[in-house]
Amino acid sequence: MTGRIALAAVLVLAVLGLTPPAAAAARSACTWRMQPLPAPAGTTQHLVEATDHSGGYAGRAYFPATGWRILYWKDGRVIDYGASGQGADRVVGQNRAGTIAGTSLKGLYGEHVVSFRIRSGQREMLPALPGAETTSRAAGIADNGDVYGNALLWRGTGFVPVVVRWPHDRPGVVEQVQGVPDGMALIDVDGDGTLLVGARTTYPWPYLWRDGQVTRLPEAPDTQHGYALVIAGGLVGGSLRLGSDPNRPAYWDRDGVPHVLPQGAQVTQLNRNGLLVTSLTGTPFQVWRYGTSLGQLDGAESVTTVGDDDSVGGSTRGQNSLPAAAVWRCGS
């Protein structure tokens, strides 16, 4: 490749927001070391689902006698918050104050949902939106303690999703979030309360809700479709398909510019420092700092959260072949 052609290629990649292959292949010296988290006595499986971004992790564990229970790993201890008694409990988010948002699912497909919040060690059951008594489902939590989620309301000919909020300072209150059109669903919640939302389609194009306004994220040239899964510190992670290429991991920076990575299928998790975890079925999870590859997470079966300290939480395969909670950190 001549110098002019090489320069032209770099300029094209810059316009598209793509990562040049040479830069993407550059590996920083990093070995990701797995730290198994302690298993409470009597549990058969457990996993991390969220972090407080200061060394604590929230998740759940299964006990044959009592079912799923909410756990909080913090400062070398395991705090057991027990079960709601309303169904199979799970964590959907945790904020920097340590407050946990979760759901309890009943039914063969989890179609009956009850939501809850745990703050200062106390569990608070969250009321359902009127008309959505079995479908008001928490999906995330902001740093101020507001819990956000989705509900299904009957609108004449069918059920329509709406986005709801349980305010932190008004216990017992649930309200529809104004400015999010009916038919859009909540995908994820940023710490400052920005909402990542999208229509309920196969490839829901991502929008951001801030201060009562919904804004569509920009497309890269030749975009066929795309979707987003996570938001953190103004960065959005998901997947884009450009032209005839397969789906690739993608993130939108704080200016809304899309960037595509050369390997994998989607950004599964990220943090506000630009640490991205990408996934592709049948291959190990890959770690990136924006466009620079930082290796892979050996032994990871699931990745559910990335902390501000760049720790990665999820699960590995336990000795009984069931999920076991673990955290990965860069060891060099």
Coordinates of C-alpha atoms in Angstrom, one line a residue:
M1 CA 0.0 0.0 0.0
T2 CA 1.5 3.4 -1.0
G3 CA 1.7 6.3 1.4
R4 CA -1.2 8.1 -0.3
I5 CA -3.4 5.1 -0.3
A6 CA -2.6 4.3 3.3
L7 CA -3.4 7.9 4.3
A8 CA -6.6 7.8 2.4
A9 CA -7.7 4.6 4.1
V10 CA -7.0 6.1 7.5
L11 CA -9.1 9.2 6.6
V12 CA -12.0 7.0 5.5
L13 CA -11.8 5.1 8.7
A14 CA -11.8 8.3 10.7
V15 CA -14.9 9.6 8.9
L16 CA -16.7 6.3 9.6
G17 CA -15.6 6.3 13.2
L18 CA -13.9 2.9 12.6
T19 CA -10.8 1.7 14.4
P20 CA -7.8 1.2 12.0
P21 CA -6.8 -2.5 12.0
A22 CA -3.3 -1.8 13.1
A23 CA -4.5 0.2 16.1
A24 CA -7.2 -2.4 16.9
A25 CA -4.6 -5.2 16.9
A26 CA -2.2 -3.4 19.2
R27 CA -2.3 -5.2 22.5
S28 CA -1.4 -3.7 25.8
A29 CA 0.4 -5.9 28.2
C30 CA -2.4 -7.2 30.3
T31 CA -3.3 -10.6 31.8
W32 CA -6.8 -10.8 33.1
R33 CA -6.8 -12.7 36.4
M34 CA -9.9 -14.3 37.7
Q35 CA -10.9 -14.0 41.4
P36 CA -13.7 -16.4 42.4
L37 CA -16.0 -14.8 45.0
P38 CA -16.9 -16.8 48.1
A39 CA -19.8 -19.1 47.9
P40 CA -22.3 -19.0 50.8
A41 CA -22.8 -22.4 52.5
G42 CA -25.6 -24.4 50.9
T43 CA -25.7 -22.6 47.6
T44 CA -25.4 -24.6 44.3
Q45 CA -24.9 -21.6 42.0
H46 CA -24.3 -17.9 42.2
L47 CA -23.3 -15.0 40.0
V48 CA -22.5 -11.3 39.9
E49 CA -25.0 -9.0 38.3
A50 CA -24.0 -5.4 39.2
T51 CA -21.4 -3.4 41.0
D52 CA -21.3 -0.3 43.3
H53 CA -18.1 0.8 41.6
S54 CA -16.1 0.8 44.8
G55 CA -15.2 -2.9 45.2
G56 CA -18.7 -4.2 45.9
Y57 CA -20.8 -6.6 43.8
A58 CA -24.4 -7.5 43.9
G59 CA -25.9 -10.7 42.6
R60 CA -27.8 -13.8 43.5
A61 CA -27.4 -17.3 44.7
Y62 CA -29.6 -20.4 44.5
F63 CA -30.3 -22.4 47.6
P64 CA -32.2 -25.7 47.0
A65 CA -34.3 -25.2 50.1
T66 CA -35.3 -21.5 49.6
G67 CA -34.6 -20.6 45.9
W68 CA -32.8 -17.5 44.7
R69 CA -31.5 -15.0 47.3
I70 CA -29.9 -11.6 46.8
L71 CA -26.2 -11.3 47.8
Y72 CA -23.8 -8.4 48.2
W73 CA -20.1 -9.1 48.2
K74 CA -18.3 -6.2 50.0
D75 CA -15.0 -5.8 51.8
G76 CA -14.4 -9.5 52.0
R77 CA -17.9 -10.3 53.4
V78 CA -21.0 -11.8 51.8
I79 CA -24.2 -10.1 52.9
D80 CA -27.3 -12.2 52.4
Y81 CA -30.4 -10.0 51.8
G82 CA -32.6 -13.1 51.5
A83 CA -35.5 -13.7 49.1
S84 CA -38.6 -11.6 48.5
G85 CA -40.9 -14.6 48.6
Q86 CA -42.6 -13.3 45.5
G87 CA -40.7 -15.4 42.9
A88 CA -37.2 -15.9 41.5
D89 CA -35.2 -12.9 42.6
R90 CA -32.5 -11.2 40.5
V91 CA -30.5 -8.0 40.5
V92 CA -31.0 -5.6 37.6
G93 CA -28.8 -2.7 38.8
Q94 CA -26.8 -1.2 41.7
N95 CA -25.8 2.4 42.1
R96 CA -22.7 4.0 43.7
A97 CA -24.4 4.3 47.0
G98 CA -24.8 0.5 47.1
T99 CA -28.6 0.6 46.5
I100 CA -29.8 -2.5 44.6
A101 CA -32.7 -2.7 42.2
G102 CA -34.2 -6.1 41.4
T103 CA -37.1 -8.1 40.2
S104 CA -38.9 -11.3 41.3
L105 CA -40.2 -13.4 38.5
K106 CA -43.1 -15.9 38.5
G107 CA -44.5 -18.2 35.8
L108 CA -42.9 -20.4 33.3
Y109 CA -41.5 -17.5 31.3
G110 CA -41.3 -14.9 34.1
E111 CA -44.4 -13.2 32.9
H112 CA -45.5 -12.1 36.3
V113 CA -43.1 -9.5 37.8
V114 CA -42.7 -7.8 41.1
S115 CA -39.9 -5.2 41.5
F116 CA -38.0 -4.1 44.6
R117 CA -35.2 -1.9 45.9
I118 CA -32.7 -2.6 48.7
R119 CA -31.2 0.4 50.3
S120 CA -29.4 0.6 53.7
G121 CA -30.1 -3.1 54.0
Q122 CA -33.8 -2.8 53.8
R123 CA -35.9 -4.3 51.1
E124 CA -38.7 -2.1 49.7
M125 CA -41.3 -3.6 47.3
L126 CA -42.1 -1.3 44.5
P127 CA -45.7 -0.7 43.4
A128 CA -46.9 -1.6 40.0
L129 CA -48.1 1.0 37.5
P130 CA -52.0 1.0 37.5
G131 CA -53.1 -1.2 34.6
A132 CA -49.7 -3.0 34.6
E133 CA -50.1 -4.9 37.9
T134 CA -48.1 -8.0 36.7
T135 CA -45.8 -6.4 34.1
S136 CA -44.1 -3.5 36.0
R137 CA -40.4 -4.6 35.7
A138 CA -37.4 -2.7 37.1
A139 CA -34.5 -2.5 34.7
G140 CA -31.9 -0.2 36.2
I141 CA -31.1 2.4 38.9
A142 CA -29.6 5.9 38.8
D143 CA -27.0 7.2 41.3
N144 CA -29.7 9.3 43.0
G145 CA -31.7 6.1 43.8
D146 CA -34.4 6.5 41.2
V147 CA -35.3 3.0 39.8
Y148 CA -36.4 2.9 36.2
G149 CA -38.2 0.1 34.3
N150 CA -40.8 -1.0 31.8
A151 CA -44.5 -1.8 32.1
L152 CA -47.1 -3.1 29.6
L153 CA -50.4 -1.2 29.2
W154 CA -53.4 -2.3 27.2
R155 CA -54.0 0.3 24.4
G156 CA -57.2 -0.9 22.6
T157 CA -55.8 -3.6 20.4
G158 CA -52.8 -4.8 22.2
F159 CA -50.2 -4.2 25.0
V160 CA -47.8 -1.3 24.6
P161 CA -44.6 -0.8 26.5
V162 CA -44.1 2.3 28.6
V163 CA -41.1 3.5 30.6
V164 CA -41.7 4.0 34.4
R165 CA -39.8 5.4 37.3
W166 CA -39.9 4.8 41.1
P167 CA -38.6 8.0 42.6
H168 CA -36.0 7.6 45.4
D169 CA -37.6 10.3 47.6
R170 CA -41.3 9.3 47.2
P171 CA -41.7 5.8 48.6
G172 CA -44.8 4.0 47.2
V173 CA -44.9 6.1 44.1
V174 CA -44.6 4.9 40.5
E175 CA -45.0 7.2 37.4
Q176 CA -44.7 7.0 33.7
V177 CA -41.6 8.8 32.4
Q178 CA -42.7 11.9 30.4
G179 CA -41.1 12.4 27.0
V180 CA -40.5 8.7 26.2
P181 CA -43.1 7.8 23.5
D182 CA -45.4 4.8 24.1
G183 CA -44.0 1.8 22.4
M184 CA -40.4 2.5 23.4
A185 CA -38.8 0.3 26.1
L186 CA -36.0 1.0 28.6
I187 CA -32.7 -0.8 27.8
D188 CA -30.3 0.6 30.4
V189 CA -29.8 3.5 32.9
D190 CA -26.8 5.7 33.2
G191 CA -25.6 7.0 36.6
D192 CA -26.9 10.5 35.9
G193 CA -30.3 9.3 35.0
T194 CA -29.9 9.3 31.3
L195 CA -32.0 6.5 29.8
L196 CA -31.1 4.3 26.9
V197 CA -34.3 3.4 25.1
G198 CA -35.5 1.8 21.9
A199 CA -38.5 0.4 20.1
R200 CA -39.5 -3.2 20.7
T201 CA -38.2 -4.6 17.4
T202 CA -35.6 -7.2 16.4
Y203 CA -33.0 -4.4 16.0
P204 CA -34.2 -1.5 18.2
W205 CA -32.2 1.6 17.1
P206 CA -30.9 3.4 20.2
Y207 CA -32.3 6.7 21.5
L208 CA -31.2 8.7 24.6
W209 CA -33.7 10.3 27.0
R210 CA -32.4 13.3 28.9
D211 CA -34.4 16.0 30.7
G212 CA -37.7 15.0 29.1
Q213 CA -36.3 14.9 25.5
V214 CA -35.5 11.8 23.3
T215 CA -32.6 12.0 20.9
R216 CA -31.8 9.4 18.2
L217 CA -28.1 8.3 18.1
P218 CA -26.4 8.9 14.8
E219 CA -25.7 6.2 12.2
A220 CA -22.4 5.4 10.6
P221 CA -22.3 5.5 6.7
D222 CA -23.8 2.4 5.1
T223 CA -25.5 1.2 8.3
Q224 CA -27.8 -1.7 7.7
H225 CA -29.1 -2.1 11.3
G226 CA -27.8 -1.7 14.8
Y227 CA -28.8 -1.8 18.5
A228 CA -27.5 -0.9 21.9
L229 CA -27.3 -2.8 25.2
V230 CA -25.5 -0.6 27.7
I231 CA -24.7 3.0 28.7
A232 CA -22.1 4.2 31.2
G233 CA -20.8 7.7 31.7
G234 CA -22.3 8.9 28.4
L235 CA -20.8 6.0 26.4
V236 CA -23.2 3.6 24.7
G237 CA -22.3 0.1 23.6
G238 CA -24.0 -2.3 21.2
S239 CA -23.6 -3.6 17.7
L240 CA -23.7 -2.3 14.1
R241 CA -23.8 -3.9 10.7
L242 CA -22.2 -1.9 8.0
G243 CA -22.8 -2.8 4.3
S244 CA -22.4 -6.6 3.7
D245 CA -20.2 -7.1 6.8
P246 CA -21.4 -9.1 9.8
N247 CA -22.5 -7.5 13.0
R248 CA -19.6 -5.9 14.8
P249 CA -19.2 -4.5 18.3
A250 CA -19.8 -0.8 18.4
Y251 CA -19.9 2.1 20.8
W252 CA -21.1 5.7 20.5
D253 CA -18.8 8.2 22.2
R254 CA -20.0 11.2 24.3
D255 CA -20.4 13.3 21.1
G256 CA -22.7 10.6 19.7
V257 CA -20.1 9.4 17.1
P258 CA -20.3 5.7 16.3
H259 CA -17.1 3.6 16.4
V260 CA -16.9 0.0 15.2
L261 CA -14.4 -2.7 16.4
P262 CA -13.0 -5.3 14.0
Q263 CA -13.7 -8.4 16.1
G264 CA -16.7 -9.9 17.8
A265 CA -20.4 -9.2 17.4
Q266 CA -21.4 -6.8 20.2
V267 CA -20.3 -4.7 23.1
T268 CA -21.8 -6.6 26.0
Q269 CA -20.7 -4.3 28.9
L270 CA -18.6 -1.1 29.3
N271 CA -17.7 1.5 31.9
R272 CA -17.3 5.3 31.8
N273 CA -13.5 4.9 31.3
G274 CA -14.0 3.3 27.9
L275 CA -13.3 -0.3 29.0
L276 CA -15.4 -2.4 26.7
V277 CA -16.2 -6.1 26.8
T278 CA -17.2 -7.7 23.5
S279 CA -18.7 -11.1 22.8
L280 CA -19.2 -13.5 20.0
T281 CA -21.0 -16.9 20.4
G282 CA -18.5 -19.7 20.9
T283 CA -15.5 -17.4 21.6
P284 CA -14.0 -15.9 24.8
F285 CA -15.0 -12.4 25.9
Q286 CA -12.6 -9.8 24.6
V287 CA -11.6 -6.6 26.4
W288 CA -10.8 -3.3 24.8
R289 CA -9.9 0.2 25.8
Y290 CA -11.8 2.1 23.1
G291 CA -10.1 0.8 20.0
T292 CA -7.1 -1.0 21.6
S293 CA -7.3 -4.7 22.4
L294 CA -6.5 -5.7 26.0
G295 CA -6.8 -9.4 25.7
Q296 CA -9.5 -11.9 26.7
L297 CA -11.3 -13.1 29.9
D298 CA -10.3 -16.7 30.2
G299 CA -12.9 -18.8 32.1
A300 CA -15.7 -16.3 31.8
E301 CA -19.1 -17.8 31.2
S302 CA -21.0 -14.5 31.6
V303 CA -20.1 -10.8 31.9
T304 CA -22.7 -8.6 33.6
T305 CA -20.9 -5.5 34.8
V306 CA -17.7 -3.4 34.5
G307 CA -16.7 -1.2 37.5
D308 CA -15.1 2.2 37.5
D309 CA -11.9 0.5 38.7
D310 CA -11.9 -1.6 35.5
S311 CA -12.9 -4.8 37.3
V312 CA -15.2 -7.1 35.3
G313 CA -17.9 -9.0 37.1
G314 CA -19.9 -12.1 36.0
S315 CA -19.6 -15.8 36.4
T316 CA -17.3 -18.7 35.6
R317 CA -18.1 -22.4 35.5
G318 CA -18.1 -23.9 39.0
Q319 CA -16.9 -27.3 40.0
N320 CA -20.5 -28.6 39.6
S321 CA -20.6 -27.1 36.1
L322 CA -23.1 -24.4 37.3
P323 CA -22.4 -20.6 37.4
A324 CA -20.0 -19.4 40.1
A325 CA -19.5 -15.7 40.8
A326 CA -16.2 -14.2 39.8
V327 CA -14.4 -10.9 39.1
W328 CA -11.6 -10.3 36.6
R329 CA -8.8 -7.7 37.0
C330 CA -5.9 -6.8 34.8
G331 CA -2.9 -8.4 36.4
S332 CA 0.0 -6.7 34.6

